[in-house]
Amino acid sequence: SQQGEEDPQALSIQEGENATMNCSYKTSINNLQWYRQNSGRGLVHLILIRSNEREKHSGRLRVTLDTSKKSSSLLITASRAADTASYFCATRGSTLGRLYFGRGTQLTVWP
Amino acid sequence: GAVVSQHPSRVICKSGTSVKIECRSLDFQATTMFWYRQFPKKSLMLMATSNEGSKATYEQGVEKDKFLINHASLTLSTLTVTSAHPEDSSFYICSANSDGRGANEKLFFGSGTQLSVL
């Protein structure tokens, strides 16, 4: 399967703490993307990291990619209650736009 | 960012009826759109790739006669769940690249449609 798999499945933290989510995948990739989904809504793109990149930052988000281990991590620093959502990693298939998603990590940030 | 509009957001229907879900790109042209299905606390499953002016490409295991896809214009793709049954109840989401050529790799998603078949 080309799907990514996120770990942990659920994460519960207090506001101000950092949240780290991991993603593992099985096949070689061109890029890996992270998306966020609020309950009952569509997904919102957060960040894309290419296979030749090791780390990328965007605001409070930090993504790492280790292609030798076929894994990625998403770090949200100084979390807020508004960060409560499901977070998915996605890998691209052979066709542009065909993304394969994992089951997501449900993040709950308590105020 | 690019906007993808999906309608309806929620639909309840009787078993045996057909349901049409629309996905529109509002401020860009999308030659390709993608349809996903999501079960509770499960990953998104790619169902098919919708291609403007040509037949959709279905993923393995997805019944093309059950899930009819039409992409008649550069801004509209529709998914019709034919003869719906309770097992078709799910959350359906469409998405598109903002760059019709696919050079921009991130996807923009509609807000999803929650289908409940009684």
Short mmCIF file of C-alpha atoms in Angstrom, two decimals:
data_model
loop_
_atom_site.label_atom_id
_atom_site.label_comp_id
_atom_site.label_asym_id
_atom_site.label_seq_id
_atom_site.Cartn_x
_atom_site.Cartn_y
_atom_site.Cartn_z
CA SER A 1 0.00 0.00 0.00
CA GLN A 2 1.17 3.51 -0.69
CA GLN A 3 -0.69 4.89 2.26
CA GLY A 4 1.11 6.68 5.02
CA GLU A 5 0.43 5.63 8.58
CA GLU A 6 0.34 8.18 11.35
CA ASP A 7 1.36 7.61 14.90
CA PRO A 8 -0.04 8.09 17.48
CA GLN A 9 -3.68 7.66 16.55
CA ALA A 10 -4.67 10.09 19.27
CA LEU A 11 -2.76 12.74 21.16
CA SER A 12 -4.04 14.89 24.01
CA ILE A 13 -2.01 17.82 25.35
CA GLN A 14 -2.34 21.12 27.17
CA GLU A 15 -2.16 24.49 25.49
CA GLY A 16 1.38 25.70 25.17
CA GLU A 17 2.86 22.22 24.85
CA ASN A 18 4.39 20.89 21.67
CA ALA A 19 2.67 18.19 19.66
CA THR A 20 4.62 15.68 17.60
CA MET A 21 3.02 13.35 15.09
CA ASN A 22 4.80 10.77 13.04
CA CYS A 23 4.15 9.25 9.65
CA SER A 24 5.62 6.16 8.07
CA TYR A 25 5.22 5.05 4.49
CA LYS A 26 6.26 2.11 2.39
CA THR A 27 7.14 3.18 -1.13
CA SER A 28 9.55 5.73 -2.51
CA ILE A 29 8.07 9.19 -2.76
CA ASN A 30 8.39 12.41 -4.66
CA ASN A 31 7.02 14.43 -1.80
CA LEU A 32 5.09 14.08 1.42
CA GLN A 33 2.34 16.42 2.51
CA TRP A 34 0.57 17.11 5.77
CA TYR A 35 -3.07 18.09 5.95
CA ARG A 36 -5.40 19.10 8.73
CA GLN A 37 -9.08 18.23 9.02
CA ASN A 38 -11.55 19.71 11.42
CA SER A 39 -14.37 17.37 12.37
CA GLY A 40 -16.84 16.88 9.53
CA ARG A 41 -14.98 19.18 7.18
CA GLY A 42 -12.65 18.95 4.23
CA LEU A 43 -8.89 18.92 4.49
CA VAL A 44 -6.60 21.90 4.51
CA HIS A 45 -3.06 21.69 3.18
CA LEU A 46 -0.44 22.54 5.78
CA ILE A 47 2.96 21.86 4.32
CA LEU A 48 4.75 19.92 1.60
CA ILE A 49 8.25 18.52 1.90
CA ARG A 50 10.09 17.12 -1.09
CA SER A 51 12.14 13.97 -1.06
CA ASN A 52 15.39 15.93 -1.31
CA GLU A 53 14.54 18.05 1.71
CA ARG A 54 15.13 17.07 5.32
CA GLU A 55 13.34 19.76 7.21
CA LYS A 56 10.88 22.51 6.56
CA HIS A 57 9.27 25.20 8.67
CA SER A 58 6.05 27.12 8.35
CA GLY A 59 5.04 29.30 11.28
CA ARG A 60 4.59 27.01 14.27
CA LEU A 61 4.92 23.92 12.10
CA ARG A 62 8.10 21.98 11.60
CA VAL A 63 8.25 18.96 9.33
CA THR A 64 11.10 16.52 8.99
CA LEU A 65 11.60 13.81 6.43
CA ASP A 66 13.90 10.81 6.63
CA THR A 67 13.71 8.96 3.33
CA SER A 68 16.08 6.23 4.54
CA LYS A 69 13.61 5.35 7.27
CA LYS A 70 10.58 6.25 5.15
CA SER A 71 9.25 8.45 7.89
CA SER A 72 8.22 12.01 8.56
CA SER A 73 7.26 13.98 11.60
CA LEU A 74 5.10 17.02 12.14
CA LEU A 75 5.81 19.22 15.13
CA ILE A 76 3.38 21.89 16.24
CA THR A 77 4.99 24.19 18.74
CA ALA A 78 3.20 26.17 21.44
CA SER A 79 -0.08 24.47 20.65
CA ARG A 80 -3.42 26.21 20.96
CA ALA A 81 -6.93 24.91 21.51
CA ALA A 82 -7.67 25.90 17.92
CA ASP A 83 -5.10 23.33 16.77
CA THR A 84 -7.52 20.58 17.81
CA ALA A 85 -8.12 18.57 14.64
CA SER A 86 -7.07 15.43 12.80
CA TYR A 87 -3.75 15.55 11.02
CA PHE A 88 -2.96 13.41 8.02
CA CYS A 89 0.16 12.72 6.07
CA ALA A 90 -0.17 11.98 2.40
CA THR A 91 2.15 10.54 -0.18
CA ARG A 92 1.83 11.06 -3.87
CA GLY A 93 1.26 8.26 -6.30
CA SER A 94 2.68 8.09 -9.76
CA THR A 95 0.13 10.60 -11.01
CA LEU A 96 0.23 14.21 -9.90
CA GLY A 97 -2.55 14.88 -7.45
CA ARG A 98 -3.28 11.29 -6.58
CA LEU A 99 -2.54 11.36 -2.88
CA TYR A 100 -2.75 8.46 -0.49
CA PHE A 101 -3.60 9.26 3.10
CA GLY A 102 -3.03 7.53 6.39
CA ARG A 103 -5.64 7.24 9.14
CA GLY A 104 -4.59 10.42 10.81
CA THR A 105 -3.70 11.55 14.30
CA GLN A 106 -6.50 13.08 16.32
CA LEU A 107 -4.96 15.95 18.26
CA THR A 108 -6.83 17.45 21.19
CA VAL A 109 -5.42 20.56 22.81
CA TRP A 110 -6.97 21.44 26.15
CA PRO A 111 -7.16 25.10 27.16
CA GLY B 1 -5.72 29.86 -1.80
CA ALA B 2 -7.91 28.20 -4.37
CA VAL B 3 -11.50 27.47 -3.39
CA VAL B 4 -13.32 24.21 -3.98
CA SER B 5 -17.01 24.18 -3.28
CA GLN B 6 -18.87 20.94 -2.60
CA HIS B 7 -22.62 20.54 -2.41
CA PRO B 8 -24.64 19.30 -0.63
CA SER B 9 -22.92 19.16 2.72
CA ARG B 10 -25.31 16.58 4.04
CA VAL B 11 -27.85 14.31 2.42
CA ILE B 12 -30.16 11.66 3.78
CA CYS B 13 -31.84 9.35 1.31
CA LYS B 14 -33.77 6.15 1.11
CA SER B 15 -32.16 2.93 0.03
CA GLY B 16 -32.37 2.47 -3.72
CA THR B 17 -32.30 6.13 -4.66
CA SER B 18 -29.47 7.92 -6.43
CA VAL B 19 -27.61 10.86 -5.00
CA LYS B 20 -25.56 13.44 -6.89
CA ILE B 21 -22.73 15.35 -5.27
CA GLU B 22 -21.24 18.39 -7.00
CA CYS B 23 -17.70 19.67 -6.73
CA ARG B 24 -16.82 23.06 -8.18
CA SER B 25 -13.56 24.92 -8.46
CA LEU B 26 -14.61 28.53 -7.91
CA ASP B 27 -11.57 30.58 -8.86
CA PHE B 28 -9.51 28.28 -11.01
CA GLN B 29 -9.89 25.69 -13.70
CA ALA B 30 -9.32 22.09 -12.75
CA THR B 31 -8.76 19.61 -15.54
CA THR B 32 -8.43 16.96 -12.88
CA MET B 33 -10.39 16.43 -9.70
CA PHE B 34 -10.21 13.64 -7.17
CA TRP B 35 -12.94 11.94 -5.20
CA TYR B 36 -12.27 10.47 -1.76
CA ARG B 37 -14.35 8.52 0.68
CA GLN B 38 -13.80 8.62 4.41
CA PHE B 39 -15.17 6.33 7.08
CA PRO B 40 -15.28 7.45 10.74
CA LYS B 41 -11.78 7.60 12.20
CA LYS B 42 -10.39 6.09 9.04
CA SER B 43 -8.15 7.37 6.35
CA LEU B 44 -9.36 8.95 3.18
CA MET B 45 -9.67 6.40 0.43
CA LEU B 46 -9.05 7.64 -3.07
CA MET B 47 -11.98 6.48 -5.19
CA ALA B 48 -11.31 7.94 -8.59
CA THR B 49 -9.61 10.57 -10.64
CA SER B 50 -12.03 12.72 -12.59
CA ASN B 51 -10.71 14.00 -15.90
CA GLU B 52 -12.39 16.83 -17.78
CA GLY B 53 -13.77 15.65 -21.06
CA SER B 54 -12.83 12.03 -20.63
CA LYS B 55 -13.64 8.99 -18.54
CA ALA B 56 -12.76 8.86 -14.90
CA THR B 57 -10.01 6.60 -13.66
CA TYR B 58 -11.19 4.42 -10.83
CA GLU B 59 -9.07 2.91 -8.09
CA GLN B 60 -8.99 -0.82 -7.70
CA GLY B 61 -12.08 -2.14 -5.95
CA VAL B 62 -14.28 0.88 -6.67
CA GLU B 63 -17.36 0.04 -8.72
CA LYS B 64 -17.57 2.45 -11.65
CA ASP B 65 -21.22 1.61 -12.25
CA LYS B 66 -22.00 2.36 -8.65
CA PHE B 67 -20.13 5.63 -8.42
CA LEU B 68 -20.68 7.56 -11.63
CA ILE B 69 -18.33 10.45 -12.23
CA ASN B 70 -18.86 13.18 -14.74
CA HIS B 71 -16.43 16.02 -15.38
CA ALA B 72 -18.19 17.96 -18.09
CA SER B 73 -16.46 21.31 -17.59
CA LEU B 74 -13.21 22.66 -16.24
CA THR B 75 -14.91 23.77 -13.04
CA LEU B 76 -17.38 21.03 -12.24
CA SER B 77 -17.17 17.36 -11.41
CA THR B 78 -20.09 15.33 -10.13
CA LEU B 79 -20.23 12.04 -8.28
CA THR B 80 -23.48 10.12 -8.44
CA VAL B 81 -24.01 7.28 -6.01
CA THR B 82 -26.47 5.07 -7.85
CA SER B 83 -29.00 2.84 -6.12
CA ALA B 84 -27.58 3.80 -2.76
CA HIS B 85 -27.54 1.30 0.08
CA PRO B 86 -26.79 1.76 3.78
CA GLU B 87 -23.23 0.54 3.26
CA ASP B 88 -22.67 3.53 0.97
CA SER B 89 -23.18 5.83 3.92
CA SER B 90 -19.96 7.74 4.31
CA PHE B 91 -18.24 11.11 4.06
CA TYR B 92 -17.33 11.94 0.46
CA ILE B 93 -14.78 14.64 -0.31
CA CYS B 94 -13.59 16.07 -3.59
CA SER B 95 -10.33 17.83 -4.26
CA ALA B 96 -8.41 19.49 -7.04
CA ASN B 97 -5.04 20.94 -7.91
CA SER B 98 -5.20 24.68 -8.33
CA ASP B 99 -2.95 24.32 -11.31
CA GLY B 100 -4.83 22.44 -13.97
CA ARG B 101 -1.60 21.08 -15.30
CA GLY B 102 -0.86 19.60 -11.94
CA ALA B 103 2.37 21.50 -11.42
CA ASN B 104 1.14 22.75 -8.05
CA GLU B 105 1.05 19.54 -6.10
CA LYS B 106 -0.99 20.49 -3.11
CA LEU B 107 -4.68 19.71 -3.18
CA PHE B 108 -7.56 21.95 -2.26
CA PHE B 109 -10.51 20.14 -0.76
CA GLY B 110 -14.21 20.69 -0.73
CA SER B 111 -15.95 20.70 2.63
CA GLY B 112 -17.28 17.20 2.13
CA THR B 113 -20.68 15.55 1.88
CA GLN B 114 -22.03 13.35 4.62
CA LEU B 115 -24.25 10.74 2.98
CA SER B 116 -26.64 8.73 5.13
CA VAL B 117 -28.67 6.02 3.43
CA LEU B 118 -31.63 4.74 5.38
#
